[in-house]
Short mmCIF file of C-alpha atoms in Angstrom, two decimals:
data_model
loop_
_atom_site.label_atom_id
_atom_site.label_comp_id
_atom_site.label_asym_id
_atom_site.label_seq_id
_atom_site.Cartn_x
_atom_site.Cartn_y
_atom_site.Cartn_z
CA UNK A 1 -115.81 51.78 174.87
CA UNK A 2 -119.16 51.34 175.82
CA UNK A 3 -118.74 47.56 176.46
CA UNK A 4 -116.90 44.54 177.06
CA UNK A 5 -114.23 44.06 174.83
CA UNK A 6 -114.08 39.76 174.51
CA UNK A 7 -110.46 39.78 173.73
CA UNK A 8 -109.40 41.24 176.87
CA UNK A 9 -111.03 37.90 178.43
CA UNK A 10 -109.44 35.77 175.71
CA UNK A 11 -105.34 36.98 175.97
CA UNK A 12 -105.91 36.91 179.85
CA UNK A 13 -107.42 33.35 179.35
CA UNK A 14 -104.70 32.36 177.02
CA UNK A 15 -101.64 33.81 179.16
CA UNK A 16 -103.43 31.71 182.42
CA UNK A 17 -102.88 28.49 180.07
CA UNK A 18 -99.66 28.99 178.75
CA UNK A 19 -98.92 29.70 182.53
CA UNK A 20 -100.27 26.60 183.82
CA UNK A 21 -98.58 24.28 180.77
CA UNK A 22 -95.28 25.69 181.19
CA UNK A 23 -95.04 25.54 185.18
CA UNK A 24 -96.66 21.78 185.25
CA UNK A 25 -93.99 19.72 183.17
CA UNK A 26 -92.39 16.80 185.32
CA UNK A 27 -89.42 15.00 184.16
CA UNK A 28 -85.35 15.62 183.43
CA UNK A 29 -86.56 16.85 179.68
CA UNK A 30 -89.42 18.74 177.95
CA UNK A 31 -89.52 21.03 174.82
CA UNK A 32 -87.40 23.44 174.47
CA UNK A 33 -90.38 26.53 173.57
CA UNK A 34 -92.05 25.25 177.23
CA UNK A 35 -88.36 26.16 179.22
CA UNK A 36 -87.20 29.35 179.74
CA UNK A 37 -84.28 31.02 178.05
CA UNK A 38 -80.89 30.05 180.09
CA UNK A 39 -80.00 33.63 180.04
CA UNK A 40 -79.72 36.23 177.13
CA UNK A 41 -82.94 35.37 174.43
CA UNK A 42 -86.35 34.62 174.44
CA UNK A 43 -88.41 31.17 174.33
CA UNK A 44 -92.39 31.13 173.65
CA UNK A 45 -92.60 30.47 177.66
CA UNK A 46 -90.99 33.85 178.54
CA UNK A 47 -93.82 35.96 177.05
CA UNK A 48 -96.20 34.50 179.81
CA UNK A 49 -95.24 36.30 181.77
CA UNK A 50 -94.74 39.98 180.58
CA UNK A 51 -98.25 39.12 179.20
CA UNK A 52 -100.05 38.66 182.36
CA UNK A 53 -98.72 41.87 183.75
CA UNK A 54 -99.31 43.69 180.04
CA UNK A 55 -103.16 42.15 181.22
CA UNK A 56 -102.94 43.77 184.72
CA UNK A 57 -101.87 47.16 183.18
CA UNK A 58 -105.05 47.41 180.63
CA UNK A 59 -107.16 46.19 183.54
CA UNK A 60 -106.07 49.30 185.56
CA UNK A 61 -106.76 51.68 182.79
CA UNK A 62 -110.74 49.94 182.98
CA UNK A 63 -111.26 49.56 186.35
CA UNK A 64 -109.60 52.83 187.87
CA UNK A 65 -109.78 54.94 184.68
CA UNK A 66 -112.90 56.88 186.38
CA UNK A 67 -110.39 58.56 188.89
CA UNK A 68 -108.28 59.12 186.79
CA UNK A 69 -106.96 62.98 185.71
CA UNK A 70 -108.09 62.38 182.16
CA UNK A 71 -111.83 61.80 183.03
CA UNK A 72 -114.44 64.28 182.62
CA UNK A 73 -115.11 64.12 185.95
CA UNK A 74 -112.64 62.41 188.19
CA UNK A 75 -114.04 61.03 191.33
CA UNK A 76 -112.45 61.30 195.27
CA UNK A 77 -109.23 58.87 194.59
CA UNK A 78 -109.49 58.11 198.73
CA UNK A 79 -111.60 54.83 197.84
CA UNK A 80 -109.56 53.76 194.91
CA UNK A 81 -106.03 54.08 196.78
CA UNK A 82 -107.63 51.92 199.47
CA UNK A 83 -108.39 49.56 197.07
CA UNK A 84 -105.40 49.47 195.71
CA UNK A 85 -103.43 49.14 198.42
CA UNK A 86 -106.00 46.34 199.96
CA UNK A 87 -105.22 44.54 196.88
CA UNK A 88 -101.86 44.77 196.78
CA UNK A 89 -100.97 43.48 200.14
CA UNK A 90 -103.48 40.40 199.61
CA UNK A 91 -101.65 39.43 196.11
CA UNK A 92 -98.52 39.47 197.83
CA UNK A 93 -99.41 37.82 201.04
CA UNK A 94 -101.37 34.92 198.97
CA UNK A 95 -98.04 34.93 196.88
CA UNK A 96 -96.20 33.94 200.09
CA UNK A 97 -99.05 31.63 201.14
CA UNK A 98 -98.53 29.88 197.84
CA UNK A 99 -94.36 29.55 198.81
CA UNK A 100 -95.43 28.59 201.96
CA UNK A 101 -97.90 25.67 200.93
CA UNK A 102 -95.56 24.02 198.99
CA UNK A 103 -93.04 22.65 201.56
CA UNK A 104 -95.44 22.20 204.32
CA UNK A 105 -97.45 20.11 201.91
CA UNK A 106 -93.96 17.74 201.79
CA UNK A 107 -94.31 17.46 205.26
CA UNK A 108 -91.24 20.12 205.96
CA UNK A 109 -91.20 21.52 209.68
CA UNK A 110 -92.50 24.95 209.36
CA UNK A 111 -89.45 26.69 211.30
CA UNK A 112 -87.53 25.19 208.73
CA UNK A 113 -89.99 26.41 205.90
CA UNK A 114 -89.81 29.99 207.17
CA UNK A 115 -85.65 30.28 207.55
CA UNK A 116 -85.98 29.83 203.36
CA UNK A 117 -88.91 30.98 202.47
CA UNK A 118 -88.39 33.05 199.15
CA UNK A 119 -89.44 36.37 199.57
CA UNK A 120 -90.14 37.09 195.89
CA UNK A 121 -92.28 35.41 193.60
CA UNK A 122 -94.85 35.50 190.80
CA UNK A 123 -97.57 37.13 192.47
CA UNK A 124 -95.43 39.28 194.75
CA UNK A 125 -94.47 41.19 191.49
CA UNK A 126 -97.42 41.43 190.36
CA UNK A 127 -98.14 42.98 193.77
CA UNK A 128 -95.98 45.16 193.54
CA UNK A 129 -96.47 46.34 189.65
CA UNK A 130 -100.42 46.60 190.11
CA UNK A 131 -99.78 48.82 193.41
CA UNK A 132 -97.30 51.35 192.03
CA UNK A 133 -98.77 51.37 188.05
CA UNK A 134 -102.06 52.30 189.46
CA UNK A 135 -101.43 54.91 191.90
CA UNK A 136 -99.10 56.57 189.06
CA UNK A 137 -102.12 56.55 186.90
CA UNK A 138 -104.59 57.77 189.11
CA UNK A 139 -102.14 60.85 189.24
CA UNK A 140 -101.04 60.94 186.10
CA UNK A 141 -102.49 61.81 183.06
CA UNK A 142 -102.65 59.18 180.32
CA UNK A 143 -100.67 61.17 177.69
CA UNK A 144 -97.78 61.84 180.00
CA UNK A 145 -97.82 58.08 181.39
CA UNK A 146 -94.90 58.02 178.58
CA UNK A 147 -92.74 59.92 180.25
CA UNK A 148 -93.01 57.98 183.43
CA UNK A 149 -92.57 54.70 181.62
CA UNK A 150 -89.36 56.48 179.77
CA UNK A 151 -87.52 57.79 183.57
CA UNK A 152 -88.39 54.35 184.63
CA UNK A 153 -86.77 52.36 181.63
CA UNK A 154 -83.80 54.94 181.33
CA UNK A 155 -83.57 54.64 185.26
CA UNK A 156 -83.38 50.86 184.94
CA UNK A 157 -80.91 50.79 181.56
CA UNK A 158 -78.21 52.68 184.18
CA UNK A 159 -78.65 50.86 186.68
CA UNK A 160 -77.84 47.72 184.88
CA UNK A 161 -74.83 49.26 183.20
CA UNK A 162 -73.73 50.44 186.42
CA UNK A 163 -74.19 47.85 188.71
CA UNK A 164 -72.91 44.98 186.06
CA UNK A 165 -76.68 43.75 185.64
CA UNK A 166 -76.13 41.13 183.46
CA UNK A 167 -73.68 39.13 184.94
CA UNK A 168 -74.81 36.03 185.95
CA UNK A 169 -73.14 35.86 189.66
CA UNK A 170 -73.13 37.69 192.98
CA UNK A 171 -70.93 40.54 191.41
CA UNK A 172 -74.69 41.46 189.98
CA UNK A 173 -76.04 44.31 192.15
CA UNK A 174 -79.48 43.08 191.76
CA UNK A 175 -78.79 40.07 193.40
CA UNK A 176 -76.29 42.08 196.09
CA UNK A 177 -79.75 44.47 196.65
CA UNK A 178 -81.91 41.21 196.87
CA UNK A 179 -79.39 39.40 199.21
CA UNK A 180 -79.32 42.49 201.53
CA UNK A 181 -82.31 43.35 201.97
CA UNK A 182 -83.98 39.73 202.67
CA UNK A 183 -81.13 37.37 203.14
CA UNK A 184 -79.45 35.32 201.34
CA UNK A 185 -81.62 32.04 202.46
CA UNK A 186 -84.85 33.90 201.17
CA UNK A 187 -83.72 34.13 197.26
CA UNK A 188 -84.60 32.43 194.69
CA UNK A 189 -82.12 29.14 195.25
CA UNK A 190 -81.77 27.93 191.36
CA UNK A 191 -79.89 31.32 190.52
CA UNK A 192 -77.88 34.24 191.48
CA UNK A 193 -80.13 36.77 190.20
CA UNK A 194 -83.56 36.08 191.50
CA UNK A 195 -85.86 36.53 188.38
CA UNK A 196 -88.71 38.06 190.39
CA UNK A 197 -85.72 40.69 192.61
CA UNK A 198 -86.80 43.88 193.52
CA UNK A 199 -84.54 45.30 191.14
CA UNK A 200 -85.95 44.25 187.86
CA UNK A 201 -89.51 44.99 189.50
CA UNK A 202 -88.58 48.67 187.86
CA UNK A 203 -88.47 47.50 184.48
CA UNK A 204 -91.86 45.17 185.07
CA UNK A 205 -93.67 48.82 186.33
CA UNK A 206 -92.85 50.44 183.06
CA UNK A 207 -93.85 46.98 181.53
CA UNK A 208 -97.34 47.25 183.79
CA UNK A 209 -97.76 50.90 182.38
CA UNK A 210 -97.56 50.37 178.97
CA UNK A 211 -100.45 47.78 179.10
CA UNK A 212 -102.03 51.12 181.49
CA UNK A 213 -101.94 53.37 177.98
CA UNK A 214 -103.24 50.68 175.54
CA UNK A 215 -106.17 50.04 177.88
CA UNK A 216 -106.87 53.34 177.61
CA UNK A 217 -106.12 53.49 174.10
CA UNK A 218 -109.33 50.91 173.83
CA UNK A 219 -111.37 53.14 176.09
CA UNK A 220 -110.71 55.91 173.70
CA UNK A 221 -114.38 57.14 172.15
CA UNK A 222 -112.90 56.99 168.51
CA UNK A 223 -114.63 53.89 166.50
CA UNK A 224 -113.16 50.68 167.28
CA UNK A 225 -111.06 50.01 163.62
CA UNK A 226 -109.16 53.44 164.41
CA UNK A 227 -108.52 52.18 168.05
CA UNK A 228 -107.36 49.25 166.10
CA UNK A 229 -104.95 51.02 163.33
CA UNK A 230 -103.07 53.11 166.59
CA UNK A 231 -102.86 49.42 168.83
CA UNK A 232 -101.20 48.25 165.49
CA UNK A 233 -99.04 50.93 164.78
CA UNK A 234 -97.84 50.95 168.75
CA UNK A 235 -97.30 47.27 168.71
CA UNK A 236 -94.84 47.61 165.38
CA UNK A 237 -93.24 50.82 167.17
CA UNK A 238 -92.78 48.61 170.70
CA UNK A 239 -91.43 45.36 168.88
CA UNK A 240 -88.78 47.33 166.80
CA UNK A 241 -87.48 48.96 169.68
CA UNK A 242 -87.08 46.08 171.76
CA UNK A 243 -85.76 44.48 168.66
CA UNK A 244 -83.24 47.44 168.21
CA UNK A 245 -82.59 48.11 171.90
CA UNK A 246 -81.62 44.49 172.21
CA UNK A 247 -78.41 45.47 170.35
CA UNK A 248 -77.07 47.15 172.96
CA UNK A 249 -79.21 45.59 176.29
CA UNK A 250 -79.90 41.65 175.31
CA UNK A 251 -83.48 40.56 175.62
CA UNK A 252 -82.96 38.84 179.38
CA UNK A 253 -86.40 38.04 181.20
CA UNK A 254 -84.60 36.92 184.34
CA UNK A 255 -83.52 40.33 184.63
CA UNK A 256 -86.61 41.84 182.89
CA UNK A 257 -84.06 44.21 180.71
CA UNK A 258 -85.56 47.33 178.91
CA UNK A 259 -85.28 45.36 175.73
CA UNK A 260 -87.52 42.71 177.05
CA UNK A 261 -90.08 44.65 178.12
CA UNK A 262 -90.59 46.75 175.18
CA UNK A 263 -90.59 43.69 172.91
CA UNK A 264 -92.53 41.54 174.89
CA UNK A 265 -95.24 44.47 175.54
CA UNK A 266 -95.52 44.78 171.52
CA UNK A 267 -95.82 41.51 170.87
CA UNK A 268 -98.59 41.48 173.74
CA UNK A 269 -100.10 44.75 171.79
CA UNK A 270 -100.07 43.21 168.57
CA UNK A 271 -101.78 39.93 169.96
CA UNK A 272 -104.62 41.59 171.32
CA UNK A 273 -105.36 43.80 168.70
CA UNK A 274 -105.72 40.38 166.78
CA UNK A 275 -107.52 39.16 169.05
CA UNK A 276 -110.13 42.32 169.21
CA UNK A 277 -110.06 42.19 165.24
CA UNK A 278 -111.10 38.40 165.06
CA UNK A 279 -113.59 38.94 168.42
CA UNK A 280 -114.97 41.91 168.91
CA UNK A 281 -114.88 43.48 165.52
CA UNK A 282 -115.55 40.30 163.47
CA UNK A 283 -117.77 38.42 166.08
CA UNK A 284 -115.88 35.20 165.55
CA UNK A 285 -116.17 33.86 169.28
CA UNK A 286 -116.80 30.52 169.62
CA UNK A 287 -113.33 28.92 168.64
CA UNK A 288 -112.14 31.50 172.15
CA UNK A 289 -115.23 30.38 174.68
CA UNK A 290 -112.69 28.21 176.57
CA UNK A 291 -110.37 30.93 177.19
CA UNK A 292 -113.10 32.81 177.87
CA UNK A 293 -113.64 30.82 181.28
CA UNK A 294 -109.83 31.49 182.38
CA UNK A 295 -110.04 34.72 181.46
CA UNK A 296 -112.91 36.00 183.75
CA UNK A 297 -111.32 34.25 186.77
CA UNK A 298 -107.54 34.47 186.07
CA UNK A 299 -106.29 35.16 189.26
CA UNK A 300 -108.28 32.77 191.07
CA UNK A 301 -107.41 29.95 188.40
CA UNK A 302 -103.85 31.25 188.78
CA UNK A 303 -103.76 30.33 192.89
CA UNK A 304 -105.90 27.48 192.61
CA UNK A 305 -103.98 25.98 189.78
CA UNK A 306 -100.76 26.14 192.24
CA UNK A 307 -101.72 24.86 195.37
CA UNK A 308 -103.13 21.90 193.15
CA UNK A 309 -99.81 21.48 192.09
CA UNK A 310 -98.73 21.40 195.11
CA UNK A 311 -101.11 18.92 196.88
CA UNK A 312 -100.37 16.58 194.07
CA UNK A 313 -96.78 16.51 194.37
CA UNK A 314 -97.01 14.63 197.85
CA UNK A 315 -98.93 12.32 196.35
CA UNK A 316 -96.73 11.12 193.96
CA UNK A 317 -99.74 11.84 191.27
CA UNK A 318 -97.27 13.77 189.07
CA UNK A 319 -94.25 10.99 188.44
CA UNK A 320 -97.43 8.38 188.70
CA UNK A 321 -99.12 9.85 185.43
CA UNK A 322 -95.60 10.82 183.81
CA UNK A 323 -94.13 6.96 184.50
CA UNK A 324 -97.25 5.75 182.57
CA UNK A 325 -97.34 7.63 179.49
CA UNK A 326 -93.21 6.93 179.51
CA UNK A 327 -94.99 3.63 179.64
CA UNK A 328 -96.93 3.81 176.53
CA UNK A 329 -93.42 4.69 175.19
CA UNK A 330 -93.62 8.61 174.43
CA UNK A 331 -90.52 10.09 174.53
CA UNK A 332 -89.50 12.17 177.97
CA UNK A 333 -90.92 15.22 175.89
CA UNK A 334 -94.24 14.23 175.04
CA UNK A 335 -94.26 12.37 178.43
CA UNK A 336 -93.94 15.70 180.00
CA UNK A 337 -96.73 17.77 177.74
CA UNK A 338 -99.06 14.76 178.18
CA UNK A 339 -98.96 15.36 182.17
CA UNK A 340 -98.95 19.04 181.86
CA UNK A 341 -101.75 18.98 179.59
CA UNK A 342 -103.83 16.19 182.24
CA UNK A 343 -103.34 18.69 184.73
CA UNK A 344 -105.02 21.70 182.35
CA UNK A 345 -107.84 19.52 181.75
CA UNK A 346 -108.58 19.08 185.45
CA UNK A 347 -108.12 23.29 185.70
CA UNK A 348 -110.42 23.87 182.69
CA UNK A 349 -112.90 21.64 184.17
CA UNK A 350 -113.06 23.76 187.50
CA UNK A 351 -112.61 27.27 184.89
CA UNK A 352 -115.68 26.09 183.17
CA UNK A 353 -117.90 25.12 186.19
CA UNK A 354 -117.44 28.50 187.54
CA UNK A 355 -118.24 30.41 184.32
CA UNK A 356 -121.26 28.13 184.30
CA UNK A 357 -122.10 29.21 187.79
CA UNK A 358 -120.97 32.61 187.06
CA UNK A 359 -118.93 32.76 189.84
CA UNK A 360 -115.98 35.38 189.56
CA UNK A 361 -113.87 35.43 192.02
CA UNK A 362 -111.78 38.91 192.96
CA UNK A 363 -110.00 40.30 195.04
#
């Protein structure tokens, strides 16, 4: 791939949305694709998710593929490990910041804060699936990255038969692991089974590594409609085993089951082979530019987006805007979009002012 594929910018862009819509609704009610699944299934709002961290696995394969095994000449890996492990610990340390912020915004005494602060979060899996996916690949070679994402699903699929993973309660051993290893007072409070637990961080790795091989399946030197053709025919292999698997090991995103991930990564595959079809290979880009601008600062928008949130909140600006669109007399629902869809407007303004600057933000 000699250059920037557009639709890598436009399913980042589009998972940084959907994240920001779905984790901004106020109110007792909203629509039921914009909640997560109560337990077993799957709702439009749990592929954000597994998307983002598809994203971070293709980005690996881009930005590290250099030292990898597979390249013609694979550079020192010193630097890159250093890197990775610099970026790691600042994901997971801003993912604790972003814990952190919220309550001390609301005025909470920070010794209380810090006897509940949750441990585990959004960012502090990604963390955690960026570090180990990319120091696997820069050891690995691409074509046995299969087997590693196979030990680590099969690894995962005991474990949960074993340790009764998808009960709902404290007989889980995910949430005994979770419990044991940071307290009980720094879980996640609204369930059991934390959702972001160490445990199912296993399953998200393999998740991370799959989106590894299809980014180098795009940096393959073969023309871009037969990089297409195998992107299709791995998202229709990916999607029926999920779909299959599920049979056995329900599709469960709070505990990131093997079924999940494989579906989820194929429908991720299948998306942004689309999305390359209709960008890159027909040049239809203009209906995209606004995901465009999330896109090329995702993780920045990501942060930013939630500590808004979270100023906002003690400012009563969320139930202010929600009370008056009740007002207009939308339904709960629609009361709830309308407010999550304010606040994208206000992150879309900021997404687009940087692009304008060009001002990407990394880490």
């Amino acid at each position: 791939m000699n250059h920037r594929l557009l639709s890598l910018d436009v399913l980042r862009g589009i998972t940084i949305v959907g994240m920001i819509i779905v984790n901004n609704g106020v109110g007792e009610r909203c629509f039921v694709p914009l909640e997560h699944a109560a337990w077993n299934g799957l709702t439009p709002t749990d592929l954000v998710f597994p998307f983002f961290l598809f994203m971070v696995g293709v980005s690996i394969a881009l930005s590290l593929g250099k030292y990898s095994p597979a390249a013609s000449q694979p550079l020192a890996k010193g630097p890159a490990v250093r890197k990775v492990l610099v970026r790691s610990v600042k994901l997971f340390l801003i993912g604790l910041l972003l814990t952190f912020s919220g309550p001390l915004l609301r005025g909470k005494p920070i010794p209380e804060i810090l006897e509940g602060l949750r441990i585990w979060g959004v960012l502090q899996r990604i963390a955690l699936c960026y570090l180990f996916a990319a120091l696997i690949s820069l050891y690995v070679r691409p074509r046995h990255l299969w087997r590693v994402i196979a030990a680590l699903l099969i690894a995962y699929t005991v474990f949960l038969l074993l340790g009764n993973g998808y009960a709902a309660d404290e007989t889980n051993l995910a949430c005994r692991i979770d419990r044991a290893l940071v307290g009980p007072s720094h879980v996640y409070a609204h369930s059991p089974v934390d959702p972001e637990g160490l445990a199912g961080t296993l399953s998200a790795i393999a998740h991370t590594l799959i989106g590894v091989v299809v980014g180098f399946m795009l940096k393959a030197k073969a023309p871009l409609p037969d990089r297409l053709v195998r992107l299709f025919s791995l998202a229709t292999a990916l999607s029926l085993g999920g779909y299959l698997l599920s049979y056995g090991l329900p599709i469960n995103k709070t505990i990131w089951s093997p079924s999940y991930t494989l579906l989820t990564s194929g429908i991720a595959t299948a998306l942004l082979a689309w999305l390359t079809v209709l960008t890159d290979l027909r040049g239809w880009a203009a209906w995209c530019r606004p995901f465009q601008w999330f896109g090329m600062n995702a993780i920045a928008l990501f942060v930013g987006s939630g500590l808004l949130a979270r100023i906002f909140i003690p400012l009563h600006i969320p139930g202010t805007l929600y009370n008056a669109y009740l007002s207009t007399g939308m339904t709960e629902e629609w009361a709830s979009l309308a407010y999550a869809l304010t606040f994208l407007a206000i992150i879309t303004a900021l997404a687009y002012g940087l692009y304008r600057k060009q001002i990407f933000l990394k880490l």
